[in-house]
XYZ file of C-alpha atoms in Angstrom:
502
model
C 0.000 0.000 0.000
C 1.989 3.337 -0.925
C 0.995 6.458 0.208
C 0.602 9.525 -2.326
C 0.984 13.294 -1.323
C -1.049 15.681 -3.310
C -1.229 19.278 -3.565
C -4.423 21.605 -4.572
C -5.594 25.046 -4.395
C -8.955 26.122 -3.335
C -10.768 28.984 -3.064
C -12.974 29.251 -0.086
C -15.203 33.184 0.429
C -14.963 33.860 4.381
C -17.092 36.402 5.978
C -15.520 38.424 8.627
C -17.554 41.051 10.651
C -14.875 44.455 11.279
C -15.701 46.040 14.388
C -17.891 48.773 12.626
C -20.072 45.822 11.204
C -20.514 44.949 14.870
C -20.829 48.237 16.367
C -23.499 48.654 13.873
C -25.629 45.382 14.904
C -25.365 46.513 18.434
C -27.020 49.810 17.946
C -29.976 48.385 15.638
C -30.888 46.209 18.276
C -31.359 48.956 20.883
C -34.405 50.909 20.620
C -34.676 54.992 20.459
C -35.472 55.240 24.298
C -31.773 53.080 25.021
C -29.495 54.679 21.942
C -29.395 58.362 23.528
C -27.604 57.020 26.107
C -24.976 55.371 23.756
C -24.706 58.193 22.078
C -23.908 59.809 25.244
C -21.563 57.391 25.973
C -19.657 57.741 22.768
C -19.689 61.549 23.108
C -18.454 61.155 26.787
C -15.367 58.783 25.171
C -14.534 60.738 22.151
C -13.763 64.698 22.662
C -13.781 64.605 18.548
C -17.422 64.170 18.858
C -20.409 67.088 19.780
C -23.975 65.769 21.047
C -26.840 68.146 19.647
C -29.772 69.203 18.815
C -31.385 70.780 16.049
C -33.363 73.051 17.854
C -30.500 73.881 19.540
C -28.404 74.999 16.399
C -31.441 77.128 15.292
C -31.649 79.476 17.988
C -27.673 79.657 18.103
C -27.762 80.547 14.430
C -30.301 83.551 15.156
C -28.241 84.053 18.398
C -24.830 84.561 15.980
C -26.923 86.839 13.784
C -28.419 88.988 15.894
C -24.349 89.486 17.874
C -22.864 89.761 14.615
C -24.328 92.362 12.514
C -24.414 94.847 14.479
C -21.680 96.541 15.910
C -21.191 97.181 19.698
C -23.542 100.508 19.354
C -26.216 98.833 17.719
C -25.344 100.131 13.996
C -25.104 97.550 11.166
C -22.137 96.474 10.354
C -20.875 96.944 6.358
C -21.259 92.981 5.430
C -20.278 93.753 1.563
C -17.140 93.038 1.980
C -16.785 88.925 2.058
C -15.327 87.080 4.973
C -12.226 84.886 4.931
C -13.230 81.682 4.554
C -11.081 79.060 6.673
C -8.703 77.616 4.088
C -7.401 81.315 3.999
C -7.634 81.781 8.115
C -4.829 78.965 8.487
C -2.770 80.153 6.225
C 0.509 80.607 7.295
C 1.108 84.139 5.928
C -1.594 84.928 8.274
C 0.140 84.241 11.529
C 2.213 86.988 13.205
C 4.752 87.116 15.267
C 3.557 88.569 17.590
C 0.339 86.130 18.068
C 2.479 83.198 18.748
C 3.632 84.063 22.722
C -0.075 82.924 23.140
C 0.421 79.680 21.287
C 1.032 76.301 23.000
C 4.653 74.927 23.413
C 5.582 71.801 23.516
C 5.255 71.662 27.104
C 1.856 72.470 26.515
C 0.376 70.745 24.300
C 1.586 67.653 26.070
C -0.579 68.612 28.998
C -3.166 69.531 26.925
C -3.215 66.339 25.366
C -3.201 64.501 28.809
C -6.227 66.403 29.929
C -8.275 65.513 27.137
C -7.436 62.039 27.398
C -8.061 61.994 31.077
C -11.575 60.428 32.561
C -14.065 63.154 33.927
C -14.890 63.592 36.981
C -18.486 63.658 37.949
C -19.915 67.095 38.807
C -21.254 66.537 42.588
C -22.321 70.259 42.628
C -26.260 70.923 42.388
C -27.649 67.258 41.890
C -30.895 66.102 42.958
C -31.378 62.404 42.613
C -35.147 60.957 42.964
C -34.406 57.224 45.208
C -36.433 53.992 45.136
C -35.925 51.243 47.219
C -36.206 47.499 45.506
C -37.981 45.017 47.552
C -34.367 43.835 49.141
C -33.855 47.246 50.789
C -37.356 47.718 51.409
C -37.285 44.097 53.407
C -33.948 45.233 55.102
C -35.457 48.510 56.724
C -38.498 46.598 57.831
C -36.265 44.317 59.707
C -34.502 47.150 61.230
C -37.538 47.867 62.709
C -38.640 44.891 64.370
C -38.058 44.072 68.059
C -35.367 40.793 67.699
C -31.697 40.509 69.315
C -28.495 41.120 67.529
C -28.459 37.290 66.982
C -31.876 37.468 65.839
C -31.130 40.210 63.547
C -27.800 38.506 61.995
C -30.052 35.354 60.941
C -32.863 37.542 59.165
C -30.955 39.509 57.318
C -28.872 36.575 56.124
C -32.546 34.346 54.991
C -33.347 37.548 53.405
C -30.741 38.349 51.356
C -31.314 34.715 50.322
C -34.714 35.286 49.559
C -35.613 34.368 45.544
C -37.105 36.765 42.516
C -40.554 35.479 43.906
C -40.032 36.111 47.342
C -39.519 32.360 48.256
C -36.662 31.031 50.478
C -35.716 27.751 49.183
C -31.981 27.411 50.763
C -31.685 24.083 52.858
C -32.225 25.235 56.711
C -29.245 22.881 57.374
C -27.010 24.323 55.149
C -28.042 27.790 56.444
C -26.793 26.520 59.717
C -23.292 26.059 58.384
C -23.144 29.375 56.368
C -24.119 31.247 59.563
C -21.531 29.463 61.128
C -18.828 30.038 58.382
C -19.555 33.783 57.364
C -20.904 35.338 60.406
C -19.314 32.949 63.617
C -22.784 32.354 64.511
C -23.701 29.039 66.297
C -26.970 28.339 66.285
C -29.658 25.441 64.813
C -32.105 24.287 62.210
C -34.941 25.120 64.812
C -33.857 28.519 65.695
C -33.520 29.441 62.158
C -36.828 28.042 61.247
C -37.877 30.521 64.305
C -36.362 33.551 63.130
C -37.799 32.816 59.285
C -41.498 32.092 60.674
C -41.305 35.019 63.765
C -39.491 37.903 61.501
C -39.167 37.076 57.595
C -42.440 36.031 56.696
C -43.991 38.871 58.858
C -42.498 41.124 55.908
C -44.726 42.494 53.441
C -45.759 41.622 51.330
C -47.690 38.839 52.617
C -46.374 35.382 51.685
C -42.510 36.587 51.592
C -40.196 33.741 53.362
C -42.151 30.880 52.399
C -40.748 27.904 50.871
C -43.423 26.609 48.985
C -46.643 27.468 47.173
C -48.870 25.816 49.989
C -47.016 27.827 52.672
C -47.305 31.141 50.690
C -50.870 30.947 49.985
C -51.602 29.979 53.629
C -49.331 33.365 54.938
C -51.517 35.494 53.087
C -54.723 34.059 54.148
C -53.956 34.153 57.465
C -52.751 37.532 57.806
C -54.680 39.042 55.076
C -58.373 37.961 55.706
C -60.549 37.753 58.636
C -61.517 34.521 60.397
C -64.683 33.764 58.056
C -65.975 30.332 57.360
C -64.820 30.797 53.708
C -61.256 31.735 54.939
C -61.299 28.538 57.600
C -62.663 26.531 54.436
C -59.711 27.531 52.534
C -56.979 27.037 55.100
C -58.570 23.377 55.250
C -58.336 22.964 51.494
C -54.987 24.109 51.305
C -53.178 22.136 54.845
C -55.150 18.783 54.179
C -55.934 18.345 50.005
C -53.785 20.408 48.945
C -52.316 17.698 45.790
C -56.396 17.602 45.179
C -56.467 21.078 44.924
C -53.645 21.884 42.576
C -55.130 18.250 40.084
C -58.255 20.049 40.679
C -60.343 17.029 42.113
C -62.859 18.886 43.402
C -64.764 15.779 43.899
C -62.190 14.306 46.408
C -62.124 17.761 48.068
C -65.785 17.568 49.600
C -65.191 14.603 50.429
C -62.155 14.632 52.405
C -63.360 17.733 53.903
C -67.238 16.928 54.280
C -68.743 19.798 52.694
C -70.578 20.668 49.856
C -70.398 22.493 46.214
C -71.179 25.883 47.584
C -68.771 26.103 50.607
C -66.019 24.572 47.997
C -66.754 27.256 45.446
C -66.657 29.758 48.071
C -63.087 28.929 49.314
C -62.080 28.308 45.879
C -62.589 32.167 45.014
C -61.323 33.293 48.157
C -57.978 31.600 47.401
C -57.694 32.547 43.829
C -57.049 36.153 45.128
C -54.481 35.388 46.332
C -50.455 35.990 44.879
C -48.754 33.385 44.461
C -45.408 34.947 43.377
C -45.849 38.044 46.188
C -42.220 39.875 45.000
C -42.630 39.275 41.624
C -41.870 42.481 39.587
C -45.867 42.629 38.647
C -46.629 42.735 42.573
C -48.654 46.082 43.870
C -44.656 46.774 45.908
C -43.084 46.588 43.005
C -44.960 47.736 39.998
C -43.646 50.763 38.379
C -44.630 52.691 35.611
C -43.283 51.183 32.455
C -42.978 54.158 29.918
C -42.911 52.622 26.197
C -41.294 54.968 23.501
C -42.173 53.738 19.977
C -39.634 53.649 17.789
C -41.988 54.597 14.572
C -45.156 56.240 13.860
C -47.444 55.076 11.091
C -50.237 57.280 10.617
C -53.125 56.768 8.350
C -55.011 59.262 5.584
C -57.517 58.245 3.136
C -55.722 55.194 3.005
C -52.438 55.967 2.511
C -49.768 54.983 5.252
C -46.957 57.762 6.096
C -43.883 56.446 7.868
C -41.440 58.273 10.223
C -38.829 57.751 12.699
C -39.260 58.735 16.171
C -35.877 59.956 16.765
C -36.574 63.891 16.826
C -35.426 63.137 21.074
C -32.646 61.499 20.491
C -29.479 63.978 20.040
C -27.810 64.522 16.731
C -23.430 63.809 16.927
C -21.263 65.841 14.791
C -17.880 66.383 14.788
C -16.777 69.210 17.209
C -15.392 72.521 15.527
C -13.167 73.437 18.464
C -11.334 70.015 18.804
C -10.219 70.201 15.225
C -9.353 73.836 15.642
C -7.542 72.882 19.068
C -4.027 71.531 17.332
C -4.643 74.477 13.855
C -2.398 77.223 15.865
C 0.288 75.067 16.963
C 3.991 76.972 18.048
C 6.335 77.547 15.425
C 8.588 76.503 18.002
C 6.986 73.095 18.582
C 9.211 70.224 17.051
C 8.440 68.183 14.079
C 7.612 65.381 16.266
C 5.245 67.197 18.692
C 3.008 68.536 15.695
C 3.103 65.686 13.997
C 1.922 63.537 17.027
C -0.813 66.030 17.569
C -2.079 65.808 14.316
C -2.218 61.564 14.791
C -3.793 62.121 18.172
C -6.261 64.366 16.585
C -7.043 62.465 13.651
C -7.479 58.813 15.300
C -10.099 60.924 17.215
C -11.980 62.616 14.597
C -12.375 59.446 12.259
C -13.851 57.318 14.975
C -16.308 60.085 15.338
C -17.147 59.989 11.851
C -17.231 55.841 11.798
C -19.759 56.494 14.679
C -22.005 58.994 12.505
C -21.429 56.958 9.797
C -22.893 53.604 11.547
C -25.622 55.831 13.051
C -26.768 57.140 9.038
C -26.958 53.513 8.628
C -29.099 52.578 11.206
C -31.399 54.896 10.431
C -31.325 53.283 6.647
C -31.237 50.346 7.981
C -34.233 50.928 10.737
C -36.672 53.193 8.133
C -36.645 50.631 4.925
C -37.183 47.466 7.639
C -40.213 49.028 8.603
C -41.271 50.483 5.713
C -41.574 46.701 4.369
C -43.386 45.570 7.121
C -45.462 48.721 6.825
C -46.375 47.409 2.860
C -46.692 44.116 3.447
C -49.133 44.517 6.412
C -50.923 47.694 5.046
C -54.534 46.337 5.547
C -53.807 45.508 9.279
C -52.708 49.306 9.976
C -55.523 50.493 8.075
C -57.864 48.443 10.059
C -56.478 47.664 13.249
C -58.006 44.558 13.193
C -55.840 41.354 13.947
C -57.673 39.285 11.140
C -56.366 41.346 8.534
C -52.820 40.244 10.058
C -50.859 38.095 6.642
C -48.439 35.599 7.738
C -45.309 37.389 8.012
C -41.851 35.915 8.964
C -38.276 37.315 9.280
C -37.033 35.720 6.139
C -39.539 37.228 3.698
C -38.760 41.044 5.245
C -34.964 40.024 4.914
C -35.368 39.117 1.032
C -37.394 42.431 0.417
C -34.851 44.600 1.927
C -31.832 42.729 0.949
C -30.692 42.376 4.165
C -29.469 39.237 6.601
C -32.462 38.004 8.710
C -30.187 38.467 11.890
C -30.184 42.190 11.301
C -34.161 41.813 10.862
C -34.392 40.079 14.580
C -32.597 43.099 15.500
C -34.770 45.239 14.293
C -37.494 43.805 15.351
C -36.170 42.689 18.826
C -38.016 45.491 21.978
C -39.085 47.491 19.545
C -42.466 49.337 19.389
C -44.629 51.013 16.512
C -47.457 53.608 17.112
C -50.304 53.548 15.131
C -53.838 55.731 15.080
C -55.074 52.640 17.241
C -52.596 52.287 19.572
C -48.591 51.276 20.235
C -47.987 47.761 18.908
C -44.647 45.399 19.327
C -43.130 44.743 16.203
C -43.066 41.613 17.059
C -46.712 41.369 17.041
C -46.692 41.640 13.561
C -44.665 38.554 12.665
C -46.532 34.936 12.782
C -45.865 31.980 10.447
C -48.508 30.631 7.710
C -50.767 27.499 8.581
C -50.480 24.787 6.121
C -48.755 26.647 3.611
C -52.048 28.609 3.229
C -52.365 32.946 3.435
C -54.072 31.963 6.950
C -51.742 33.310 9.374
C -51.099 31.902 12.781
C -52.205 35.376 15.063
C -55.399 34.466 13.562
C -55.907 31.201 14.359
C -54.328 31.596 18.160
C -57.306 34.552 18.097
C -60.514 32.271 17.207
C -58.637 29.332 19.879
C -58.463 32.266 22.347
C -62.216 32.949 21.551
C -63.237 29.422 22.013
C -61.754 28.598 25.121
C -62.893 31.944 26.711
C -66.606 31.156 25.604
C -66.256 27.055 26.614
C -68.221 25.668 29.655
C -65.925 25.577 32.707
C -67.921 23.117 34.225
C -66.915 20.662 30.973
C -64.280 22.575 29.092
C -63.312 22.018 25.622
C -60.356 18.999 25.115
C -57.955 19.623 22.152
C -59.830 16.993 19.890
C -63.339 18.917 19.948
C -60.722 22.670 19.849
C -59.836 21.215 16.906
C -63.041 19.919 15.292
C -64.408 23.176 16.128
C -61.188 24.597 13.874
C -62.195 22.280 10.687
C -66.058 23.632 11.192
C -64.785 27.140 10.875
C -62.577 26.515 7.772
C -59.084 25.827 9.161
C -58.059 22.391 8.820
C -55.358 21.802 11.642
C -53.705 19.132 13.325
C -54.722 18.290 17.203
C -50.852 18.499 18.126
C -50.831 21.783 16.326
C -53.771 23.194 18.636
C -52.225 22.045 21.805
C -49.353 23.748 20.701
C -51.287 27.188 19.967
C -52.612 26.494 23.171
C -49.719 26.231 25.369
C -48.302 29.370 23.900
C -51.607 31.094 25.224
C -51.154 29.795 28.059
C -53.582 27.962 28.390
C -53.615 24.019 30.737
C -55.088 20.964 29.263
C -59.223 21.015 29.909
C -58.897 18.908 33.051
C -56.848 22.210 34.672
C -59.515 24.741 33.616
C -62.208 22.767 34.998
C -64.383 25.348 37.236
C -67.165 24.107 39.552
């Protein structure tokens, strides 16, 4: 067997992303509300660069005219004469002599370089901050005012800065034991800490922080939320003795267990559905903040014609700054070779970053404006109407083909971004969905008529995914059953057994 060496040339096309290519994807992602402070950032980073806005220039342009045509007595000035433009200002038949003692020298410049490049810091003068305590801190100053010892007080505020997203404590009470032991040099037990987490940390609000489970946080609120009503005792019972029968929903095994009948069930029943069962989740009344959506575009509608801008007229304009490129014009005579000519590279790396930045910014905009202008065609009849059935199925791929672009950069686009319309502010997102069964049916519509029919089912006997879907092929739209459950999980919506109501 002989072995035979062999040589070939092949071409193989690579695609390499430069860091403008990713500086770019990173800013079409953000949305308008996010990118000002980017651009602040940049600004902040680059003294080549200016942060504006247009508003601003037009009252310094009638600012500069009002200051200079006139002289200082109020008489106009004699403007027929034409001003030296700034080619012939740096001109080096221009500079005297006698100008150049207030020049920089080398000495100078070197410092003035140095300051430039040094970091900022913050102004401290005049600042009023607005402060809102998160849950933690909230939790923390309500311990502080609790009556508990120093020992006490070391073991709550370790279980609550353990505390989860939801406001559960699910750390092993052992291994607490040890941590306490380890980080703090405090002995103490599984039973004390149980004490401290019962006594202190679920006496927090809101009601149902500290517990470990779902059946302990339900039970925290009712107890110290409601009065002691025989609905309220009903429900306690329901949840400390059937409490695997309540979550299966065997309502049946409930009365049973409990000896009592439909109407006392259905009367704890809704007396326990008011209650949170994720108490420090975000959407929780201690927590909820105003959410403040900026759209990114505005589509308007008149006599049937769609007109498409950018909401961007808050976010500032960059340029590049006048003064920094002036700053190194009037440099010393005196100044060596080298000095000049190291002030000119520190100057220039500056100034074309700042115009890469303005550059990739342009493009965004491009990029941002013809995106939606697709969608914006190939939806037209939904933003005329407003109506969700006039949604056509719509994915990332066909927008990407229309506007020649990857369908990466059209996730980006369409990633936390919002669109106002004359009937409200809709996610971009909300305008994608796939086709069913290769037909113009799109998959928004059918989730909407599934929605529909679960909503207006019998809870006593709801509606399993075979009859869901028999009800689908009445109506026109010939489905599969694993294709319903699937519509109906992303609803979020449980199997009929689960939405069984008495």
């Amino acid at each position: 067997m002989s072995t035979k060496l062999s040589q070939e040339q092949k071409t193989i096309q690579r695609q390499i992303a430069t860091q403008q290519t990713i500086r770019l994807m990173q800013l079409v992602e953000l949305p308008y509300a996010s990118l000002e402070q980017e651009i602040l950032k940049e600004v902040d980073e680059n003294p080549a660069l200016e942060a504006y806005h247009e508003d601003d220039d037009e009252r310094m342009e009638s600012s500069e005219v009002s200051s200079s045509e006139y002289d200082e007595n109020g008489d106009p000035l004699d403007l027929s004469q034409s001003r030296l433009s700034d080619e012939d200002i740096f001109k080096e038949e221009y500079y005297r002599d006698a100008d150049l003692d207030d020049y920089p020298s080398d000495r100078e410049l070197e410092n003035r370089i140095q300051r430039i490049n040094a970091p900022e810091l913050p102004d401290m003068s005049d600042r009023v901050g607005v402060f809102h305590y998160s849950l933690q801190e909230q939790w923390q100053l309500q311990l502080g005012e609790m009556n508990m010892t120093e020992r006490q007080s070391t073991i709550a505020h370790y279980l609550v800065g353990n505390l989860d997203d939801d406001g559960y404590f699910t750390m092993d009470l052992q291994a607490v034991v040890g941590e306490l032991l380890y980080l703090s040099n405090v002995y103490t037990s599984v039973e004390e800490v149980e004490d401290v987490l019962r006594r202190f940390v679920q006496e927090l609000d809101p009601p149902g922080v500290g517990a470990r489970n779902l059946r302990e946080c339900l039970l925290i609120q009712l107890r110290r939320q409601y009065q002691d009503t025989e609905e309220v005792k009903t429900a306690i019972r329901i949840l400390e003795k059937c409490f695997d029968s309540f979550v299966k929903k065997h309502y049946d095994k409930i009365q049973q267990t409990l000896g009592i009948d439909e109407d006392q069930l259905k009367s704890a029943l809704a007396v326990i559905r008011k209650l949170d069962p994720r108490p420090a989740d975000p959407g929780s009344p201690m927590e909820k903040t105003a959410d403040i959506i900026r759209p990114d575009f505005i589509i308007t509608a008149n006599n049937g014609e769609l007109t498409l801008t950018l909401n961007n007229q808050y976010v500032s304009k960059v340029r590049i700054n006048k003064e920094f490129s002036n700053e190194y014009r009037f440099l010393s005579k005196e100044a060596s070779d080298k000095k000049r000519a190291e002030a000119e590279k520190f100057m220039r790396e500056y100034v074309d970053k700042g115009e890469q930045f303005i550059g990739i910014l342009s493009t965004r905009e491009m990029i941002l404006y013809n995106t939606m202008y697709a969608i914006m065609q190939h939806q037209k009849e939904y933003f005329l109407s407003g109506d969700d059935a006039d949604l056509k199925p719509m994915i990332l791929k066909t927008i990407a083909q229309e506007v020649n672009l990857d369908v990466s950069t059209i996730s980006r686009v369409s990633n936390s971004k919002y669109v106002q319309t004359d009937f409200g502010i809709i996610p971009l997102k909300h305008l994608f969905s796939e086709a069913v069964n290769d037909e113009d049916v799109s998959s928004k519509e059918i989730k909407r008529i599934l929605k529909d029919l679960i909503d207006a089912e019998d809870k006593q006997a709801p509606l399993a995914d075979d009859k869901l879907c028999e009800l689908l092929k009445e109506r026109g739209y010939n489905i599969a059953r694993r294709t319903v459950a699937k519509y109906r999980e992303q609803l979020d919506y449980p199997v009929s057994r689960l939405r069984k109501e008495l």
